[in-house]
């Protein structure tokens, strides 16, 4: 797939009934995207809520941004109790997550053995970024922000 090889969630203004995405107790293994979002792609034009919890991601990658998750738009993204290993964004940012314009809350996220051109978690244009009780091990980034790069936070 080009984007969102496992889950592609797009919310358009005229389809306002799509307001929540819950991904719970899932296993994602050996998945790749040719462009962005190796596993989950979220795009929202209106306020919505996305929750990814109690799930694991192993050997998930993309060629560009968001090796595992790519999320953009007017939303809150919560990631809770996740295990992530062997993820990559080969020629882009955010080997684990590329997040644009969303408020982000991460709790108990374990990320290890991931590589990217720039950062493990790349956040741009968000009002709030909260990361708690998480572990990041054996990560590599060719450019800036080995674990987190937050840019243009409003």
XYZ file of N, CA and C in Angstrom:
462
model
N 0.840 -1.186 0.000
C 0.000 0.000 0.000
C 0.887 1.252 0.000
N 0.344 2.326 -0.527
C 1.077 3.592 -0.501
C 1.123 4.184 0.896
N -0.032 4.274 1.571
C -0.121 4.811 2.932
C -1.035 3.919 3.765
N -0.772 3.863 5.070
C -1.637 3.117 5.978
C -1.837 1.670 5.580
N -0.765 0.901 5.563
C -0.834 -0.476 5.068
C -1.813 -1.362 5.826
N -2.085 -1.091 7.095
C -3.055 -1.884 7.849
C -4.366 -1.123 8.050
N -4.285 0.151 8.461
C -5.487 0.946 8.739
C -5.336 2.318 8.091
N -6.322 2.690 7.286
C -6.375 4.013 6.660
C -7.675 4.669 7.112
N -7.564 5.700 7.956
C -8.735 6.385 8.533
C -8.705 7.827 8.063
N -9.653 8.201 7.210
C -9.729 9.567 6.716
C -11.096 10.140 7.056
N -11.089 11.302 7.673
C -12.329 11.978 8.041
C -12.403 13.279 7.258
N -13.447 13.422 6.456
C -13.641 14.628 5.676
C -14.750 15.455 6.300
N -14.720 16.756 6.078
C -15.688 17.674 6.693
C -17.128 17.251 6.431
N -17.443 16.840 5.223
C -18.825 16.470 4.909
C -19.238 15.124 5.502
N -18.304 14.362 6.017
C -18.602 13.069 6.641
C -18.349 13.132 8.139
N -18.956 14.084 8.793
C -18.644 14.376 10.192
C -19.038 13.270 11.163
N -19.712 12.243 10.713
C -20.103 11.168 11.628
C -18.925 10.288 12.033
N -17.846 10.315 11.282
C -16.638 9.594 11.678
C -15.904 10.431 12.707
N -16.071 10.113 13.990
C -15.480 10.948 15.024
C -14.513 10.220 15.941
N -14.463 8.911 15.886
C -13.541 8.185 16.758
C -12.895 7.017 16.020
N -11.668 6.758 16.411
C -10.947 5.580 15.958
C -10.341 4.940 17.192
N -10.688 3.690 17.466
C -10.109 2.944 18.585
C -9.447 1.694 18.027
N -8.158 1.561 18.262
C -7.406 0.367 17.894
C -6.944 -0.237 19.209
N -7.465 -1.409 19.557
C -7.221 -2.012 20.859
C -6.840 -3.484 20.708
N -5.824 -3.908 21.470
C -5.409 -5.315 21.544
C -5.100 -5.910 20.169
N -4.269 -5.213 19.401
C -3.913 -5.660 18.054
C -2.419 -5.950 17.958
N -2.065 -6.808 17.009
C -0.674 -7.127 16.723
C -0.425 -6.792 15.255
N 0.599 -5.975 15.004
C 0.988 -5.590 13.650
C 2.414 -6.077 13.437
N 2.629 -6.950 12.444
C 3.958 -7.499 12.195
C 4.269 -7.507 10.705
N 5.521 -7.194 10.368
C 6.031 -7.296 8.998
C 5.139 -6.561 7.994
N 4.975 -5.255 8.224
C 4.128 -4.423 7.372
C 4.957 -3.239 6.884
N 4.774 -2.861 5.626
C 5.474 -1.673 5.125
C 4.589 -0.896 4.165
N 4.851 0.408 4.099
C 4.138 1.288 3.181
C 5.147 1.904 2.223
N 4.741 2.071 0.989
C 5.633 2.647 -0.007
C 5.864 4.136 0.225
N 4.898 4.832 0.857
C 5.071 6.262 1.112
C 5.119 6.516 2.614
N 3.967 6.626 3.288
C 3.921 6.958 4.720
C 2.991 6.020 5.474
N 3.175 5.974 6.802
C 2.312 5.206 7.709
C 2.391 3.710 7.441
N 3.444 3.107 7.948
C 3.601 1.670 7.772
C 2.401 0.872 8.230
N 1.782 1.266 9.353
C 0.626 0.523 9.866
C -0.658 1.355 9.869
N -0.620 2.563 10.461
C -1.861 3.324 10.681
C -1.723 4.744 10.135
N -2.652 5.130 9.276
C -2.716 6.475 8.712
C -4.008 7.129 9.182
N -3.899 8.294 9.828
C -5.072 9.021 10.325
C -5.038 10.428 9.743
N -6.119 10.829 9.100
C -6.244 12.182 8.577
C -7.617 12.716 8.962
N -7.635 13.878 9.607
C -8.884 14.413 10.139
C -9.032 15.883 9.780
N -10.205 16.272 9.279
C -10.489 17.672 8.993
C -11.299 18.326 10.109
N -11.910 17.530 10.973
C -12.682 18.048 12.096
C -12.194 17.388 13.374
N -12.632 17.928 14.514
C -12.240 17.329 15.790
C -12.671 15.876 15.846
N -11.743 15.046 16.188
C -12.017 13.625 16.370
C -11.050 13.097 17.414
N -11.281 11.883 17.836
C -10.422 11.277 18.845
C -9.922 9.933 18.344
N -8.617 9.738 18.453
C -8.012 8.471 18.067
C -7.308 7.870 19.270
N -7.541 6.588 19.501
C -6.927 5.870 20.618
C -6.305 4.592 20.076
N -5.016 4.426 20.338
C -4.311 3.189 20.004
C -3.779 2.648 21.324
N -4.240 1.454 21.715
C -3.847 0.932 23.033
C -3.654 -0.575 23.033
N -2.851 -1.014 23.995
C -2.613 -2.437 24.241
C -2.281 -3.199 22.961
N -1.385 -2.642 22.165
C -1.051 -3.241 20.880
C 0.456 -3.286 20.690
N 0.891 -4.120 19.734
C 2.319 -4.225 19.437
C 2.566 -4.050 17.941
N 3.743 -3.497 17.641
C 4.166 -3.245 16.269
C 5.586 -3.765 16.134
N 5.809 -4.738 15.249
C 7.134 -5.316 15.046
C 7.453 -5.342 13.562
N 8.635 -4.822 13.217
C 9.096 -4.785 11.837
C 8.070 -4.082 10.936
N 7.743 -2.834 11.301
C 6.808 -2.011 10.548
C 7.573 -0.788 10.041
N 7.390 -0.433 8.752
C 8.173 0.666 8.197
C 7.456 1.381 7.061
N 7.991 2.561 6.744
C 7.544 3.302 5.566
C 8.776 3.900 4.898
N 8.625 4.274 3.646
C 9.736 4.907 2.945
C 9.904 6.357 3.378
N 8.792 7.032 3.714
C 8.878 8.436 4.092
C 8.481 8.620 5.549
N 7.495 9.449 5.840
C 7.171 9.835 7.217
C 6.256 8.838 7.918
N 6.497 8.662 9.213
C 5.640 7.802 10.029
C 5.851 6.336 9.767
N 6.935 5.795 10.283
C 7.215 4.373 10.073
C 6.082 3.480 10.529
N 5.476 3.802 11.673
C 4.345 3.026 12.202
C 3.048 3.818 12.072
N 3.038 5.064 12.586
C 1.820 5.884 12.615
C 2.082 7.231 11.936
N 1.151 7.623 11.089
C 1.133 8.973 10.516
C -0.218 9.559 10.870
N -0.233 10.686 11.592
C -1.494 11.294 12.034
C -1.453 12.784 11.775
N -2.478 13.300 11.086
C -2.523 14.725 10.776
C -3.960 15.225 10.870
N -4.116 16.433 11.429
C -5.430 17.060 11.440
C -5.847 17.561 12.796
N -7.127 17.833 12.911
C -7.715 18.405 14.129
C -8.209 17.280 15.022
N -7.351 16.807 15.893
C -7.723 15.652 16.699
C -6.847 15.539 17.937
N -7.229 14.595 18.772
C -6.396 14.178 19.888
C -6.019 12.726 19.635
N -4.724 12.451 19.707
C -4.217 11.101 19.520
C -3.653 10.618 20.847
N -4.201 9.518 21.360
C -3.729 8.916 22.605
C -3.161 7.543 22.288
N -1.931 7.298 22.746
C -1.294 5.998 22.569
C -0.922 5.482 23.952
N -1.430 4.315 24.298
C -1.308 3.800 25.660
C -0.951 2.316 25.630
N 0.044 1.936 26.395
C 0.478 0.543 26.531
C 0.804 -0.074 25.164
N 1.834 0.470 24.509
C 2.259 -0.032 23.208
C 3.673 -0.572 23.278
N 3.933 -1.588 22.472
C 5.276 -2.133 22.303
C 5.641 -1.987 20.829
N 6.766 -1.309 20.568
C 7.189 -1.032 19.198
C 8.646 -1.447 19.043
N 8.933 -2.283 18.049
C 10.323 -2.673 17.811
C 10.567 -2.852 16.317
N 11.817 -2.584 15.933
C 12.256 -2.743 14.552
C 11.401 -1.933 13.576
N 11.190 -0.655 13.891
C 10.422 0.208 13.001
C 11.368 1.159 12.280
N 10.897 1.704 11.140
C 11.759 2.599 10.373
C 10.955 3.524 9.472
N 11.479 4.721 9.317
C 11.062 5.615 8.225
C 12.338 5.857 7.448
N 12.469 5.198 6.338
C 13.739 5.094 5.613
C 14.275 6.446 5.114
N 13.397 7.292 4.571
C 13.858 8.578 4.029
C 12.959 9.705 4.521
N 12.566 9.633 5.789
C 11.669 10.654 6.321
C 11.794 10.784 7.815
N 10.774 11.348 8.423
C 10.784 11.640 9.856
C 9.833 10.719 10.612
N 10.191 10.440 11.862
C 9.321 9.681 12.748
C 9.298 8.195 12.477
N 10.352 7.484 12.872
C 10.364 6.034 12.658
C 9.185 5.362 13.352
N 8.762 5.899 14.509
C 7.554 5.397 15.170
C 6.337 6.213 14.762
N 6.384 7.545 14.928
C 5.199 8.359 14.660
C 5.547 9.712 14.060
N 4.765 10.108 13.070
C 4.811 11.444 12.498
C 3.454 12.064 12.782
N 3.430 13.140 13.572
C 2.173 13.724 14.046
C 2.153 15.201 13.692
N 1.093 15.627 13.021
C 1.004 17.006 12.572
C -0.352 17.591 12.974
N -0.302 18.645 13.818
C -1.504 19.377 14.180
C -2.410 18.702 15.195
N -2.010 17.588 15.762
C -2.827 16.868 16.742
C -2.230 17.010 18.128
N -3.084 17.045 19.138
C -2.610 16.942 20.513
C -2.246 15.485 20.753
N -1.121 15.273 21.429
C -0.587 13.923 21.579
C -0.421 13.578 23.051
N -0.913 12.392 23.423
C -0.708 11.862 24.765
C -0.167 10.439 24.622
N 1.018 10.193 25.213
C 1.611 8.852 25.186
C 1.875 8.404 26.613
N 1.475 7.190 26.913
C 1.707 6.617 28.229
C 2.113 5.159 28.067
N 3.166 4.765 28.751
C 3.653 3.389 28.726
C 3.864 2.890 27.294
N 4.641 3.652 26.546
C 5.010 3.269 25.182
C 6.467 2.826 25.209
N 6.723 1.607 24.776
C 8.064 1.031 24.762
C 8.528 0.955 23.314
N 9.585 1.707 22.972
C 10.088 1.750 21.599
C 11.558 1.357 21.601
N 11.917 0.395 20.744
C 13.320 -0.018 20.669
C 13.673 -0.488 19.264
N 14.972 -0.376 18.960
C 15.539 -0.855 17.706
C 14.860 -0.243 16.480
N 14.740 1.089 16.472
C 14.120 1.796 15.352
C 15.108 2.776 14.741
N 14.925 3.064 13.452
C 15.818 3.984 12.769
C 15.055 4.883 11.803
N 15.574 6.103 11.670
C 14.943 7.053 10.754
C 15.958 8.060 10.262
N 15.530 8.827 9.281
C 16.364 9.942 8.838
C 16.324 11.046 9.888
N 15.127 11.256 10.513
C 14.994 12.297 11.520
C 13.987 11.896 12.593
N 14.435 11.646 13.788
C 13.680 11.399 15.016
C 12.822 10.134 15.019
N 12.547 9.680 16.221
C 11.652 8.536 16.418
C 10.206 9.009 16.446
N 9.979 10.133 17.119
C 8.655 10.763 17.162
C 8.818 12.188 16.655
N 8.132 12.522 15.587
C 8.211 13.851 15.002
C 6.852 14.520 15.166
N 6.825 15.665 15.846
C 5.574 16.372 16.118
C 5.697 17.783 15.566
N 4.685 18.196 14.801
C 4.704 19.529 14.219
C 3.337 20.186 14.377
N 3.332 21.437 14.866
C 2.112 22.230 14.931
C 1.080 21.741 15.923
N 1.498 21.139 17.013
C 0.567 20.631 18.021
C 0.510 21.576 19.214
N -0.647 21.633 19.870
C -0.805 22.463 21.061
C -0.245 21.790 22.305
N -0.309 20.469 22.354
C 0.096 19.755 23.561
C 0.745 18.430 23.199
N 1.896 18.160 23.817
C 2.579 16.884 23.662
C 2.900 16.375 25.063
N 2.362 15.213 25.426
C 2.611 14.622 26.737
C 3.131 13.204 26.531
N 4.308 12.907 27.093
C 4.877 11.563 27.048
C 5.212 11.172 28.473
N 4.594 10.095 28.958
C 4.797 9.656 30.341
C 5.101 8.164 30.404
N 5.895 7.781 31.393
C 6.159 6.383 31.741
C 6.510 5.534 30.520
N 7.375 6.048 29.655
C 7.735 5.366 28.416
C 9.234 5.104 28.375
N 9.637 4.137 27.554
C 11.039 3.757 27.423
C 11.427 3.765 25.947
N 12.599 4.345 25.668
C 13.123 4.407 24.314
C 14.542 3.861 24.335
N 14.821 2.790 23.556
C 16.137 2.143 23.579
C 16.623 1.835 22.163
N 17.924 1.965 21.983
C 18.593 1.557 20.749
C 17.933 2.165 19.504
N 17.912 3.496 19.468
C 17.296 4.223 18.362
C 18.361 4.969 17.583
N 18.157 5.122 16.277
C 19.115 5.906 15.510
C 18.392 6.878 14.587
N 18.982 8.071 14.486
C 18.450 9.141 13.653
C 19.620 9.817 12.968
N 19.562 9.931 11.649
C 20.669 10.534 10.913
C 20.746 12.035 11.139
N 19.605 12.678 11.384
C 19.579 14.134 11.548
C 19.218 14.507 12.979
N 18.201 15.325 13.162
C 17.851 15.908 14.457
C 16.889 15.052 15.274
N 16.915 15.270 16.596
C 15.916 14.690 17.494
C 15.908 13.181 17.527
N 16.876 12.581 18.183
C 16.958 11.122 18.237
C 15.691 10.453 18.718
N 15.072 10.991 19.773
C 13.809 10.425 20.269
C 12.635 11.291 19.825
N 12.638 12.569 20.193
C 11.513 13.449 19.862
C 12.009 14.717 19.196
N 11.363 15.105 18.122
C 11.570 16.436 17.554
C 10.201 17.102 17.485
N 10.043 18.162 18.260
C 8.801 18.937 18.261
C 9.105 20.278 17.619
N 8.324 20.618 16.617
C 8.588 21.822 15.839
C 7.299 22.626 15.682
N 7.430 23.931 15.791
C 6.277 24.830 15.599
C 5.111 24.517 16.516
N 5.378 24.199 17.767
C 4.288 23.928 18.693
C 3.638 25.245 19.061
N 2.337 25.312 18.845
C 1.573 26.552 19.055
C 1.302 26.747 20.522
